[in-house]
Short mmCIF file of C-alpha atoms in Angstrom, two decimals:
data_model
loop_
_atom_site.label_atom_id
_atom_site.label_comp_id
_atom_site.label_asym_id
_atom_site.label_seq_id
_atom_site.Cartn_x
_atom_site.Cartn_y
_atom_site.Cartn_z
CA UNK A 279 -6.88 -19.13 17.82
CA UNK A 280 -8.11 -19.26 14.47
CA UNK A 281 -11.20 -21.11 13.60
CA UNK A 282 -11.82 -24.32 12.16
CA UNK A 283 -13.56 -25.34 9.23
CA UNK A 284 -17.24 -25.88 10.18
CA UNK A 285 -18.07 -29.09 8.66
CA UNK A 286 -21.16 -29.39 5.56
CA UNK A 287 -24.57 -28.26 7.13
CA UNK A 288 -26.21 -31.48 8.63
CA UNK A 289 -22.88 -33.59 8.23
CA UNK A 290 -21.38 -33.37 11.94
CA UNK A 291 -18.46 -32.84 12.08
CA UNK A 292 -15.56 -36.29 13.17
CA UNK A 293 -14.25 -34.31 16.59
CA UNK A 294 -18.28 -34.02 17.36
CA UNK A 295 -19.02 -37.73 16.69
CA UNK A 296 -16.72 -38.76 18.84
CA UNK A 297 -17.92 -36.80 21.96
CA UNK A 298 -21.83 -37.69 21.48
CA UNK A 299 -20.24 -41.67 21.54
CA UNK A 300 -17.72 -40.89 24.17
CA UNK A 301 -20.99 -39.37 26.37
CA UNK A 302 -23.27 -41.94 25.40
CA UNK A 303 -21.34 -44.80 26.07
CA UNK A 304 -19.78 -43.26 29.26
CA UNK A 305 -23.76 -42.60 30.76
CA UNK A 306 -24.20 -46.06 29.54
CA UNK A 307 -21.21 -47.38 31.44
CA UNK A 308 -22.30 -45.04 35.21
CA UNK A 309 -26.59 -46.57 34.34
CA UNK A 310 -25.09 -49.95 34.04
CA UNK A 311 -22.95 -49.08 37.79
CA UNK A 312 -26.02 -47.70 39.29
CA UNK A 313 -24.34 -44.28 39.82
CA UNK A 314 -26.95 -42.35 39.62
CA UNK A 315 -26.76 -38.22 41.09
CA UNK A 316 -29.71 -38.35 42.92
CA UNK A 317 -33.61 -39.47 43.80
CA UNK A 318 -36.23 -39.46 41.43
CA UNK A 319 -38.17 -36.24 41.20
CA UNK A 320 -42.11 -35.60 39.76
CA UNK A 321 -42.09 -39.56 39.95
CA UNK A 322 -40.18 -40.09 36.98
CA UNK A 323 -39.33 -43.43 35.90
CA UNK A 324 -35.55 -43.31 36.31
CA UNK A 325 -35.05 -45.16 32.84
CA UNK A 326 -35.86 -41.48 31.52
CA UNK A 327 -32.78 -40.78 31.99
CA UNK A 328 -30.99 -42.75 29.75
CA UNK A 329 -34.07 -40.85 27.36
CA UNK A 330 -32.00 -37.88 28.29
CA UNK A 331 -29.04 -39.24 27.69
CA UNK A 332 -29.86 -40.14 24.02
CA UNK A 333 -31.71 -36.74 23.50
CA UNK A 334 -28.37 -34.88 24.77
CA UNK A 335 -25.66 -36.98 22.49
CA UNK A 336 -27.57 -35.92 19.75
CA UNK A 337 -27.04 -32.44 20.68
CA UNK A 338 -23.60 -33.51 20.82
CA UNK A 339 -23.63 -34.09 17.58
CA UNK A 340 -24.68 -30.76 16.19
CA UNK A 341 -22.78 -28.36 18.73
CA UNK A 342 -20.49 -27.43 15.43
CA UNK A 343 -22.90 -27.80 12.70
CA UNK A 344 -26.20 -26.74 14.25
CA UNK A 345 -24.94 -24.63 17.74
CA UNK A 346 -28.74 -23.40 18.26
CA UNK A 347 -30.73 -26.19 17.57
CA UNK A 348 -28.59 -28.28 19.89
CA UNK A 349 -28.47 -25.91 22.59
CA UNK A 350 -32.42 -26.07 22.14
CA UNK A 351 -32.49 -29.70 22.53
CA UNK A 352 -30.16 -30.08 25.31
CA UNK A 353 -31.88 -27.64 27.80
CA UNK A 354 -35.29 -29.95 28.11
CA UNK A 355 -32.89 -32.86 27.76
CA UNK A 356 -31.31 -31.64 30.96
CA UNK A 357 -34.28 -30.80 33.02
CA UNK A 358 -35.91 -34.38 32.00
CA UNK A 359 -32.46 -35.85 33.13
CA UNK A 360 -32.58 -34.09 36.39
CA UNK A 361 -36.44 -35.04 37.11
CA UNK A 362 -35.31 -38.36 36.50
CA UNK A 363 -32.32 -39.01 39.06
CA UNK A 364 -29.23 -37.19 36.91
CA UNK A 365 -26.07 -38.78 35.33
CA UNK A 366 -23.75 -37.42 35.65
CA UNK A 367 -22.86 -37.82 31.67
CA UNK A 368 -25.59 -35.61 30.38
CA UNK A 369 -24.67 -32.74 32.98
CA UNK A 370 -21.24 -32.57 31.32
CA UNK A 371 -22.26 -32.88 27.97
CA UNK A 372 -24.46 -30.05 28.70
CA UNK A 373 -21.72 -27.88 30.05
CA UNK A 374 -20.11 -28.87 26.43
CA UNK A 375 -22.85 -27.91 24.15
CA UNK A 376 -23.65 -24.17 26.50
CA UNK A 377 -19.48 -23.88 25.56
CA UNK A 378 -20.06 -24.91 21.76
CA UNK A 379 -22.95 -22.28 21.07
CA UNK A 380 -21.46 -19.62 22.67
CA UNK A 381 -18.28 -20.82 20.75
CA UNK A 382 -19.86 -21.41 16.91
CA UNK A 383 -23.22 -20.00 17.55
CA UNK A 384 -24.10 -16.55 15.68
CA UNK A 385 -22.28 -13.05 17.41
CA UNK A 386 -25.31 -11.94 18.79
CA UNK A 387 -26.58 -14.71 19.64
CA UNK A 388 -23.60 -16.10 21.12
CA UNK A 389 -22.57 -12.64 23.48
CA UNK A 390 -26.33 -12.95 25.09
CA UNK A 391 -25.84 -16.52 26.69
CA UNK A 392 -23.08 -15.87 29.39
CA UNK A 393 -25.74 -12.86 30.64
CA UNK A 394 -28.86 -15.34 30.42
CA UNK A 395 -26.80 -18.21 32.56
CA UNK A 396 -25.95 -15.83 34.81
CA UNK A 397 -29.80 -14.80 35.15
CA UNK A 398 -30.60 -18.29 35.85
CA UNK A 399 -28.40 -19.06 38.28
CA UNK A 400 -29.96 -15.84 39.96
CA UNK A 401 -33.78 -17.10 39.53
CA UNK A 402 -32.14 -21.07 40.72
CA UNK A 403 -30.26 -19.71 44.11
CA UNK A 404 -33.95 -17.55 44.70
CA UNK A 405 -36.15 -20.10 43.91
CA UNK A 406 -33.86 -22.67 45.41
CA UNK A 407 -33.34 -20.16 49.20
CA UNK A 408 -37.18 -20.05 49.06
CA UNK A 409 -38.18 -23.26 48.58
CA UNK A 410 -35.51 -25.24 50.67
CA UNK A 411 -33.99 -23.22 53.54
CA UNK A 412 -31.37 -25.49 54.15
CA UNK A 413 -27.38 -24.30 54.10
CA UNK A 414 -27.02 -26.86 50.85
CA UNK A 415 -28.49 -24.22 48.83
CA UNK A 416 -25.17 -23.27 48.85
CA UNK A 417 -23.56 -26.26 47.10
CA UNK A 418 -26.58 -26.12 45.12
CA UNK A 419 -26.46 -22.81 43.58
CA UNK A 420 -22.37 -23.65 43.00
CA UNK A 421 -23.42 -26.27 40.99
CA UNK A 422 -25.82 -24.99 39.07
CA UNK A 423 -23.18 -21.86 38.31
CA UNK A 424 -20.59 -24.69 37.12
CA UNK A 425 -23.22 -25.94 34.47
CA UNK A 426 -24.72 -22.94 33.20
CA UNK A 427 -22.30 -19.79 33.78
CA UNK A 428 -18.88 -21.54 33.72
CA UNK A 429 -19.22 -23.17 30.20
CA UNK A 430 -20.88 -19.99 28.31
CA UNK A 431 -18.29 -17.80 30.04
CA UNK A 432 -15.51 -19.64 28.82
CA UNK A 433 -16.75 -20.32 25.35
CA UNK A 434 -17.23 -16.13 25.11
CA UNK A 435 -13.65 -16.13 26.18
CA UNK A 436 -12.23 -18.27 23.45
CA UNK A 437 -14.38 -16.21 21.33
CA UNK A 438 -12.94 -12.95 21.79
CA UNK A 439 -9.37 -14.66 21.31
CA UNK A 440 -10.25 -16.31 18.23
CA UNK A 441 -12.00 -13.02 16.65
CA UNK A 442 -8.59 -10.95 17.78
CA UNK A 443 -6.42 -13.04 16.03
CA UNK A 444 -8.89 -13.40 12.58
CA UNK A 445 -8.54 -9.38 12.81
CA UNK A 446 -4.79 -9.25 14.01
CA UNK A 447 -4.13 -11.74 10.93
CA UNK A 448 -6.89 -10.06 8.44
CA UNK A 449 -4.62 -6.96 9.58
CA UNK A 450 -1.56 -8.13 8.66
CA UNK A 451 -2.56 -9.36 5.76
CA UNK A 452 -3.39 -6.07 4.45
CA UNK A 453 -0.86 -4.19 6.29
CA UNK A 454 1.12 -6.78 3.32
CA UNK A 455 -1.05 -6.02 0.66
CA UNK A 456 -0.40 -2.36 1.03
CA UNK A 457 3.03 -2.71 1.48
CA UNK A 458 3.52 -4.79 -1.40
CA UNK A 459 1.39 -2.16 -3.83
CA UNK A 460 3.64 0.43 -2.50
CA UNK A 461 7.30 -1.48 -3.13
CA UNK A 462 5.52 -2.00 -6.61
CA UNK A 463 4.46 1.87 -7.41
CA UNK A 464 8.15 2.73 -6.01
CA UNK A 465 9.62 0.52 -8.61
CA UNK A 466 7.40 1.96 -10.61
CA UNK A 467 8.09 5.75 -10.22
CA UNK A 468 12.26 5.32 -9.69
CA UNK A 469 11.95 3.16 -13.01
CA UNK A 470 10.19 6.17 -14.73
CA UNK A 471 12.45 9.07 -12.75
CA UNK A 472 15.55 6.70 -14.19
CA UNK A 473 13.99 7.01 -17.60
CA UNK A 474 13.13 10.70 -17.50
CA UNK A 475 17.07 11.17 -16.42
CA UNK A 476 18.72 9.14 -19.08
CA UNK A 477 16.54 10.62 -21.82
CA UNK A 478 17.24 14.26 -20.44
CA UNK A 479 21.52 13.83 -20.13
CA UNK A 480 21.72 11.53 -23.15
CA UNK A 481 19.12 13.45 -25.85
CA UNK A 482 20.75 16.81 -26.39
CA UNK A 483 24.03 15.40 -26.88
CA UNK A 484 22.77 12.97 -29.37
CA UNK A 485 20.23 15.44 -30.95
CA UNK A 486 23.67 18.07 -32.08
CA UNK A 487 25.64 14.83 -33.04
CA UNK A 488 22.08 13.65 -35.25
CA UNK A 489 22.23 17.21 -36.23
CA UNK A 490 25.97 18.01 -37.15
CA UNK A 491 27.03 14.11 -38.44
CA UNK A 492 23.86 15.47 -41.21
CA UNK A 493 25.33 18.36 -42.26
CA UNK A 494 28.84 17.40 -42.05
CA UNK A 495 27.36 14.90 -44.78
CA UNK A 496 25.09 16.79 -46.95
CA UNK A 497 27.92 20.11 -46.77
CA UNK A 498 31.12 20.25 -49.24
CA UNK A 499 33.55 22.49 -46.97
CA UNK A 500 36.29 20.89 -45.74
CA UNK A 501 36.08 23.70 -42.87
CA UNK A 502 32.59 23.02 -41.62
CA UNK A 503 32.95 19.32 -41.70
CA UNK A 504 35.80 19.41 -39.74
CA UNK A 505 33.88 21.81 -37.66
CA UNK A 506 30.74 19.80 -37.21
CA UNK A 507 32.90 16.54 -36.54
CA UNK A 508 34.35 18.72 -33.58
CA UNK A 509 31.02 19.36 -32.34
CA UNK A 510 29.89 15.19 -32.79
CA UNK A 511 33.63 14.48 -30.76
CA UNK A 512 32.40 17.15 -28.23
CA UNK A 513 29.01 16.23 -27.52
CA UNK A 514 29.74 12.49 -27.54
CA UNK A 515 32.65 13.10 -24.55
CA UNK A 516 30.24 14.85 -22.73
CA UNK A 517 27.39 12.28 -23.45
CA UNK A 518 29.46 9.09 -22.27
CA UNK A 519 30.89 11.39 -19.44
CA UNK A 520 27.32 11.65 -18.52
CA UNK A 521 26.18 8.05 -18.68
CA UNK A 522 29.33 7.37 -16.64
CA UNK A 523 27.54 9.06 -13.96
CA UNK A 524 24.04 8.16 -14.56
CA UNK A 525 25.78 4.31 -14.07
CA UNK A 526 27.39 5.25 -11.34
CA UNK A 527 24.47 6.90 -9.44
CA UNK A 528 22.64 3.71 -10.04
CA UNK A 529 25.75 0.90 -8.97
CA UNK A 530 25.17 2.80 -5.40
CA UNK A 531 27.30 5.11 -3.21
CA UNK A 532 30.26 2.67 -3.01
CA UNK A 533 30.60 2.52 -7.00
CA UNK A 534 30.43 6.72 -6.65
CA UNK A 535 33.69 6.66 -4.45
CA UNK A 536 35.89 4.20 -6.80
CA UNK A 537 35.09 7.09 -9.74
CA UNK A 538 37.85 9.09 -10.85
CA UNK A 539 34.97 12.24 -10.52
CA UNK A 540 32.45 13.15 -8.31
CA UNK A 541 28.44 12.67 -9.75
CA UNK A 542 27.56 16.07 -9.34
CA UNK A 543 24.20 16.71 -9.82
CA UNK A 544 23.32 19.49 -12.77
CA UNK A 545 22.40 23.10 -10.65
CA UNK A 546 21.15 26.29 -12.43
CA UNK A 547 24.41 27.35 -12.41
CA UNK A 548 25.47 25.42 -15.77
CA UNK A 549 22.92 26.93 -17.46
CA UNK A 550 25.56 29.56 -18.92
CA UNK A 551 28.20 25.76 -19.92
CA UNK A 552 24.96 24.56 -21.29
CA UNK A 553 23.90 27.98 -23.42
CA UNK A 554 27.38 27.45 -24.75
CA UNK A 555 27.24 24.49 -25.84
CA UNK A 556 23.50 24.82 -27.48
CA UNK A 557 25.24 27.97 -29.64
CA UNK A 558 27.93 25.74 -31.05
CA UNK A 559 25.59 22.96 -31.78
CA UNK A 560 22.57 25.45 -33.63
CA UNK A 561 25.47 27.72 -35.28
CA UNK A 562 25.00 25.51 -38.90
CA UNK A 563 21.19 26.23 -37.88
CA UNK A 564 20.71 30.08 -37.86
CA UNK A 565 19.84 29.53 -34.16
CA UNK A 566 20.97 32.10 -31.09
CA UNK A 567 20.68 31.34 -27.72
CA UNK A 568 20.41 34.00 -24.94
CA UNK A 569 19.72 33.63 -21.33
CA UNK A 570 18.22 36.23 -19.12
CA UNK A 571 18.18 35.29 -15.44
CA UNK A 572 15.95 37.57 -13.60
CA UNK A 573 16.12 35.62 -10.24
CA UNK A 574 18.32 38.13 -8.50
CA UNK A 575 17.62 41.40 -9.52
CA UNK A 576 19.85 42.86 -6.74
CA UNK A 577 22.84 40.46 -6.97
CA UNK A 578 24.06 36.89 -6.65
CA UNK A 579 22.57 35.85 -3.31
CA UNK A 580 19.60 37.98 -3.18
CA UNK A 581 17.30 35.55 -3.93
CA UNK A 582 15.18 32.82 -2.37
CA UNK A 583 17.83 29.52 -3.01
CA UNK A 584 15.39 26.93 -4.36
CA UNK A 585 15.44 23.29 -3.19
CA UNK A 586 17.88 20.57 -5.19
CA UNK A 587 14.97 18.57 -6.93
CA UNK A 588 13.42 22.50 -8.09
CA UNK A 589 17.39 22.93 -8.78
CA UNK A 590 17.34 19.90 -10.90
CA UNK A 591 14.36 19.81 -12.50
CA UNK A 592 14.58 23.58 -13.90
CA UNK A 593 18.06 22.70 -15.14
CA UNK A 594 16.31 19.16 -17.21
CA UNK A 595 13.39 21.56 -18.42
CA UNK A 596 15.59 24.52 -20.09
CA UNK A 597 18.44 21.29 -21.04
CA UNK A 598 15.10 19.40 -22.94
CA UNK A 599 13.63 22.50 -24.44
CA UNK A 600 17.21 23.27 -25.89
CA UNK A 601 16.93 19.92 -27.45
CA UNK A 602 13.55 20.67 -28.90
CA UNK A 603 15.01 24.35 -30.50
CA UNK A 604 18.06 22.44 -32.07
CA UNK A 605 15.79 19.62 -33.68
CA UNK A 606 12.37 21.70 -34.52
CA UNK A 607 13.34 25.53 -33.81
CA UNK A 608 13.11 28.12 -37.43
CA UNK A 609 16.32 29.92 -37.53
CA UNK A 610 16.29 32.80 -35.03
CA UNK A 611 16.48 33.67 -31.26
CA UNK A 612 15.86 31.08 -28.80
CA UNK A 613 15.31 32.62 -25.24
CA UNK A 614 15.49 31.21 -21.66
CA UNK A 615 14.54 33.45 -19.28
CA UNK A 616 14.53 32.67 -15.39
CA UNK A 617 12.65 34.39 -12.55
CA UNK A 618 11.12 34.53 -9.20
CA UNK A 619 7.56 35.81 -9.43
CA UNK A 620 4.86 37.33 -6.82
CA UNK A 621 4.44 34.55 -4.84
CA UNK A 622 7.94 33.49 -4.53
CA UNK A 623 7.54 30.84 -7.11
CA UNK A 624 10.59 29.70 -9.67
CA UNK A 625 9.62 30.18 -13.38
CA UNK A 626 11.28 28.78 -15.80
CA UNK A 627 10.11 29.97 -20.07
CA UNK A 628 11.92 29.12 -23.05
CA UNK A 629 11.05 30.80 -26.52
CA UNK A 630 12.44 29.47 -29.54
CA UNK A 631 11.20 30.28 -33.41
CA UNK A 632 8.04 27.92 -34.31
CA UNK A 633 8.85 26.30 -37.66
CA UNK A 634 5.57 24.26 -39.76
CA UNK A 635 8.55 21.62 -41.30
CA UNK A 636 7.48 18.41 -42.51
CA UNK A 637 9.89 16.73 -40.00
CA UNK A 638 12.36 17.48 -37.88
CA UNK A 639 16.19 18.41 -38.27
CA UNK A 640 17.28 14.84 -35.80
CA UNK A 641 14.72 12.02 -35.59
CA UNK A 642 12.99 12.12 -31.91
CA UNK A 643 11.29 9.63 -29.31
CA UNK A 644 8.24 12.60 -28.01
CA UNK A 645 8.89 11.37 -24.75
CA UNK A 646 10.19 14.72 -23.39
CA UNK A 647 7.27 17.24 -23.13
CA UNK A 648 6.04 14.19 -21.27
CA UNK A 649 9.36 14.05 -18.78
CA UNK A 650 8.68 17.75 -18.60
CA UNK A 651 5.65 17.84 -17.56
CA UNK A 652 6.14 14.54 -15.47
CA UNK A 653 8.88 16.15 -13.42
CA UNK A 654 6.84 19.25 -13.00
CA UNK A 655 3.97 17.36 -11.31
CA UNK A 656 6.32 15.37 -8.74
CA UNK A 657 6.46 19.07 -7.32
CA UNK A 658 3.44 20.11 -7.27
CA UNK A 659 3.91 23.49 -9.77
CA UNK A 660 2.50 24.02 -13.74
CA UNK A 661 3.41 23.17 -17.00
CA UNK A 662 2.48 24.29 -20.19
CA UNK A 663 3.72 24.10 -23.96
CA UNK A 664 2.93 25.07 -27.12
CA UNK A 665 2.14 27.65 -29.78
CA UNK A 666 2.08 31.14 -29.16
CA UNK A 667 1.25 33.92 -30.96
CA UNK A 668 3.02 37.43 -30.55
CA UNK A 669 4.10 40.36 -32.46
CA UNK A 670 7.33 38.50 -33.52
CA UNK A 671 5.49 35.79 -34.96
CA UNK A 672 4.77 32.36 -33.95
CA UNK A 673 7.16 30.96 -31.02
CA UNK A 674 6.95 28.04 -29.23
CA UNK A 675 6.70 28.29 -25.57
CA UNK A 676 7.78 26.01 -22.69
CA UNK A 677 6.77 27.69 -19.29
CA UNK A 678 7.32 25.71 -15.95
CA UNK A 679 6.66 27.56 -12.51
CA UNK A 680 8.38 25.12 -9.75
CA UNK A 681 7.78 26.30 -5.83
CA UNK A 682 11.74 27.98 -5.15
CA UNK A 683 12.13 27.13 -1.35
CA UNK A 684 12.08 23.78 -0.10
CA UNK A 685 9.53 24.28 2.29
CA UNK A 686 6.95 24.65 -0.26
CA UNK A 687 8.23 21.99 -2.16
CA UNK A 688 7.95 19.69 0.62
CA UNK A 689 4.68 20.93 1.25
#
C-alpha cells in the first residue's frame, strides 16, 4: 500500500471532510431518534453528547493533516460523550481518529499508541473490576478494547505494510538505477575495447602502407618502387582480412559461422610472422627487428601458459610497439623480448632506437600508448613507456608486466 499525498497544512483532505460530515449527520440522526448508548453520568445533561459529537467531527477533519492534534481533541471529546450518555457515532469516529493517528502520525509516536492503548485497557479493566463487582465487567472491557486496542493495532499493521511497500519500491528503483549504470559502463567499456582492437589491428598495416607509398613517390628506382608496391599490397590484403575478422566478431556467432575461415584470436605464437612483416616494412628505413623469446628456457611447454586475455594483450602491445617503431624510430635494431619474472608474470619489452626528428615517417592519432596502457590496466598489470639512456645511446622502451596464469589474471 503506497502512502497517499497529504493535503496542504490546515486544509482537510476531501475524504476526511466526507467522514466528518457523515459522522456528524449520523450522530444527529441517532440523537433525533433518541438512540443513546446509556444513562448520563455525573449528573451531566445529555445534550452535551452533541458537543462531544461536534468536537469529534472537528477531530475527524484533522485526522490526516494533523493526526496528533486530532487525537488530543478526540480523547476529551470521548470522555465527555461517555459521561453525558454516549452516542455510537461519536465512539466510532474516535476509533477512526486513533487508527489515523497511528497510520499518519510521526513514526515514534505512532508506535507508542498501540502500547498505550493496551495499558489503558488493562487499567480500565482493573478499575471496573474493583468498583463494579459484576460479570458484565467482561463485556465492558471487551468494548473498551474494541475502541482502543483494535484501531491502534490495525493502524500499526497497515503502517508496517505501507513502509515495507515503500522500502521495496525504493530498493527496486535503486536496483534499476544500478542496472542502468552498469549497462552504461558496460557499453562504454565495450566501445573502448572495440576501439583498441580496431586501432591495433589496422594501424600497423596502414602505417606500413603510408611509409612505403611515401618511399615509392620519393625514390626514382623501378625495383624499389615495385618492392614498395608489393609491401603495400601485402599490408592492404592483411588489413582487409583483419577488418573482415573484426566485423565478423561484431556481427556475432552466426556471422562467424558463415565466414569462409575461422576468426582466430592472435596469440604469441604468431609473433614470428609479425616480426617478419615488420622486417619487410622497415627494410627501406634501415630498421632491423629481433625477437628474443625467453619465456621457456628449458624448451616448449615448460613455462606457465598465459591466459587468453593476457596473450592477446601481449600480442597487441608488441604489434603497436612495432608500428610505432616503423613510424618514429631511427635506423637501427628493434629488440622484442618476452620473459617470465620471478613472480611468474609475463614481461614484454620492446626497445627501439630513439630519434629526435621533426615528425614521424607516417601520421598517427596518438592513441597507441593510451590503448596499451588501458589494456594493461584492465588486466591489473604494470606499464611504462618512454626514452631511456643506455651504453648504446638513447632508446625508446615499452615495457609491460602482465599476470601469466589465468587465476592471477582473474584476481
